[in-house]
Coordinates of C-alpha atoms and ligand atoms in Angstrom, one line a residue:
M1 CA -57.5 -8.1 -23.6
S2 CA -57.2 -11.6 -25.0
D3 CA -55.0 -11.8 -28.1
L4 CA -53.8 -15.0 -29.7
S5 CA -51.5 -13.4 -32.2
N6 CA -48.3 -14.1 -30.2
Y7 CA -49.4 -17.7 -29.8
E8 CA -49.6 -18.0 -33.5
K9 CA -46.3 -16.2 -34.2
K10 CA -44.4 -18.6 -32.0
R11 CA -45.7 -21.7 -33.7
N12 CA -46.0 -23.4 -37.0
L13 CA -49.3 -25.0 -36.6
Q14 CA -49.1 -26.7 -39.9
Q15 CA -46.2 -28.8 -38.4
S16 CA -47.3 -29.0 -34.8
K17 CA -50.5 -30.7 -33.6
E18 CA -51.0 -28.1 -30.9
P19 CA -54.5 -26.5 -30.9
K20 CA -55.2 -23.8 -33.6
A21 CA -55.4 -20.2 -32.4
T22 CA -59.1 -20.0 -33.0
K23 CA -61.1 -18.0 -30.5
R24 CA -64.2 -19.7 -29.3
A25 CA -66.9 -18.4 -27.0
S26 CA -66.4 -20.3 -23.8
S27 CA -69.3 -22.4 -22.9
S28 CA -70.7 -22.6 -19.3
K29 CA -73.2 -24.7 -17.5
F30 CA -76.9 -24.1 -17.0
V31 CA -79.5 -26.1 -15.0
I32 CA -83.2 -26.0 -14.8
Q33 CA -84.8 -27.4 -11.7
K34 CA -88.5 -28.2 -11.4
H35 CA -89.4 -27.1 -7.9
D36 CA -92.7 -28.0 -6.3
A37 CA -92.7 -25.5 -3.4
S38 CA -95.7 -23.5 -2.2
H39 CA -96.2 -22.9 -6.0
L40 CA -94.8 -25.1 -8.7
H41 CA -92.1 -23.3 -10.7
Y42 CA -88.9 -23.8 -12.5
D43 CA -85.6 -22.4 -11.4
F44 CA -83.3 -21.4 -14.2
L45 CA -79.6 -21.3 -13.1
I46 CA -76.9 -20.1 -15.4
A47 CA -73.2 -20.1 -14.4
V48 CA -71.5 -16.7 -14.6
D49 CA -68.2 -16.0 -12.9
G50 CA -68.3 -19.0 -10.5
V51 CA -71.8 -18.7 -9.3
Y52 CA -75.3 -19.6 -10.6
K53 CA -77.3 -16.5 -11.5
S54 CA -80.8 -17.7 -10.7
W55 CA -84.3 -17.0 -11.8
A56 CA -87.6 -18.5 -10.7
I57 CA -90.0 -19.0 -13.6
P58 CA -93.6 -19.6 -12.4
K59 CA -94.9 -21.0 -15.7
G60 CA -91.6 -22.6 -16.8
P61 CA -89.7 -22.1 -20.1
S62 CA -91.5 -22.2 -23.4
I63 CA -90.1 -22.8 -26.8
S64 CA -92.8 -20.7 -28.5
T65 CA -91.5 -17.3 -29.6
K66 CA -95.0 -15.9 -28.8
H67 CA -94.6 -16.6 -25.1
K68 CA -92.9 -14.2 -22.7
R69 CA -92.4 -16.0 -19.4
L70 CA -91.9 -14.1 -16.2
A71 CA -88.6 -14.9 -14.6
V72 CA -88.0 -13.5 -11.2
Q73 CA -84.3 -13.1 -10.3
V74 CA -83.5 -14.7 -7.0
E75 CA -80.3 -15.0 -4.9
D76 CA -77.2 -16.4 -6.5
H77 CA -76.6 -20.1 -5.9
P78 CA -73.3 -22.0 -5.6
L79 CA -72.3 -24.2 -8.6
S80 CA -72.8 -27.3 -6.5
Y81 CA -76.5 -26.5 -6.3
G82 CA -76.9 -27.7 -9.9
N83 CA -76.7 -31.3 -8.8
F84 CA -79.3 -31.0 -6.1
E85 CA -82.3 -33.2 -6.5
G86 CA -84.4 -34.2 -3.5
V87 CA -86.9 -32.8 -0.9
I88 CA -86.4 -29.6 1.1
P89 CA -88.0 -30.3 4.5
K90 CA -91.2 -28.7 5.6
G91 CA -90.6 -25.4 7.4
E92 CA -87.4 -24.7 5.5
Y93 CA -86.9 -22.1 2.8
G94 CA -88.3 -23.4 -0.5
A95 CA -89.8 -26.5 1.1
G96 CA -90.8 -29.1 -1.4
T97 CA -89.5 -31.4 -4.1
V98 CA -86.7 -30.4 -6.5
M99 CA -85.9 -32.2 -9.8
V100 CA -83.1 -31.6 -12.2
W101 CA -85.4 -31.1 -15.2
D102 CA -82.7 -30.1 -17.7
R103 CA -79.0 -29.3 -17.8
G104 CA -76.3 -28.6 -20.3
T105 CA -74.1 -25.8 -21.5
Y106 CA -74.8 -22.3 -22.9
R107 CA -73.0 -19.8 -25.1
N108 CA -73.3 -16.1 -24.8
L109 CA -74.6 -14.9 -28.1
K110 CA -73.6 -11.3 -27.5
K111 CA -70.0 -12.0 -28.1
E112 CA -68.8 -8.5 -27.6
T113 CA -70.5 -8.1 -24.2
S114 CA -69.5 -10.2 -21.2
M115 CA -72.2 -12.1 -19.3
K116 CA -71.5 -9.8 -16.3
Q117 CA -72.2 -6.7 -18.5
C118 CA -75.3 -8.4 -20.0
L119 CA -76.6 -8.9 -16.5
K120 CA -76.0 -5.3 -15.7
N121 CA -77.6 -4.2 -18.9
G122 CA -80.6 -6.3 -18.2
R123 CA -80.4 -8.1 -21.6
I124 CA -79.0 -11.6 -22.0
E125 CA -79.0 -13.7 -25.2
I126 CA -77.8 -17.2 -24.8
F127 CA -77.8 -20.4 -26.9
L128 CA -78.7 -23.4 -24.8
N129 CA -77.4 -26.9 -25.5
G130 CA -79.3 -28.9 -22.9
K131 CA -80.8 -32.4 -23.0
I132 CA -84.2 -30.9 -23.4
L133 CA -83.9 -27.2 -24.3
K134 CA -81.9 -26.1 -27.3
G135 CA -81.4 -22.9 -29.2
G136 CA -81.4 -19.2 -28.5
F137 CA -83.2 -17.6 -25.5
A138 CA -83.3 -14.0 -24.4
L139 CA -83.7 -12.8 -20.8
V140 CA -84.8 -9.2 -20.7
R141 CA -85.2 -7.2 -17.5
F142 CA -88.3 -5.0 -17.3
R143 CA -88.4 -4.0 -13.6
E144 CA -86.0 -4.6 -10.8
K145 CA -85.9 -8.4 -10.2
N146 CA -88.5 -9.1 -12.9
W147 CA -87.2 -10.4 -16.3
L148 CA -88.9 -12.1 -19.2
L149 CA -87.6 -15.3 -20.8
I150 CA -88.3 -15.4 -24.5
K151 CA -87.4 -18.0 -27.1
M152 CA -85.5 -16.5 -30.0
K153 CA -86.5 -17.5 -33.5
D154 CA -84.5 -20.5 -34.8
D155 CA -85.0 -24.1 -35.8
Y156 CA -85.6 -25.2 -32.2
A157 CA -88.6 -22.8 -31.7
S158 CA -92.1 -24.3 -31.9
D159 CA -95.6 -23.0 -31.2
S160 CA -97.1 -26.5 -30.8
K161 CA -94.7 -28.4 -28.6
N162 CA -94.9 -28.3 -24.8
L163 CA -91.6 -29.6 -23.5
L164 CA -92.7 -29.2 -19.9
T165 CA -95.4 -31.9 -20.3
S166 CA -93.5 -34.1 -22.7
N167 CA -90.5 -34.3 -20.4
P168 CA -91.9 -35.3 -16.9
K169 CA -88.7 -37.1 -15.7
S170 CA -85.4 -36.0 -14.3
V171 CA -82.5 -35.8 -16.7
K172 CA -80.3 -36.7 -13.7
S173 CA -82.1 -39.8 -12.2
G174 CA -84.9 -40.6 -14.6
K175 CA -87.3 -40.2 -11.7
T176 CA -90.7 -38.4 -11.7
M177 CA -91.5 -35.7 -9.1
S178 CA -93.6 -38.2 -7.0
Q179 CA -90.8 -40.8 -7.1
I180 CA -88.3 -38.2 -5.8
Q181 CA -90.8 -37.1 -3.2
K182 CA -91.6 -40.6 -2.0
E183 CA -88.0 -41.6 -1.6
K184 CA -87.5 -39.0 1.1
S185 CA -90.7 -39.6 3.1
Ligands
MN1 MN1 -87.2 -22.5 -6.4

């Protein structure tokens, strides 16, 4: 149990410039990689307890609340994977070009439920603060590894914008998929 009452009791925070005893939901990293493997898809990586929980989204994320995007949970990735951009060689697992399409931080909107528990429950609600994606998103499990990614209703939702086509370049390098691909060949 975290409890900041003792912290406050010991200090006069009117007099001292030490941080106030306000609880804040901790923010963690997320990354979305565009991955041109045997089929183009987007990998959604959210940091939970020191690893990236990972989903492959065939159609990519949408900011329309009308869309439910299939997100297939895949193996956990190390946090260092979030910086990876380049070409996975032919014959290797996931062969093809990988771009860092978006990255930033997220907050768990279910404040009373840990991310670990949300994963177990099959219901995640997070607020993304990326360079491209912003606002609330829900991930809802419907069968084993199969989840749905759904934009929650807020000011960042739109039925007319397609952020996938309007953001064709890497947020890491500014390169397009073909520029990343050419560099390695
Ligand atoms: Mn992938």
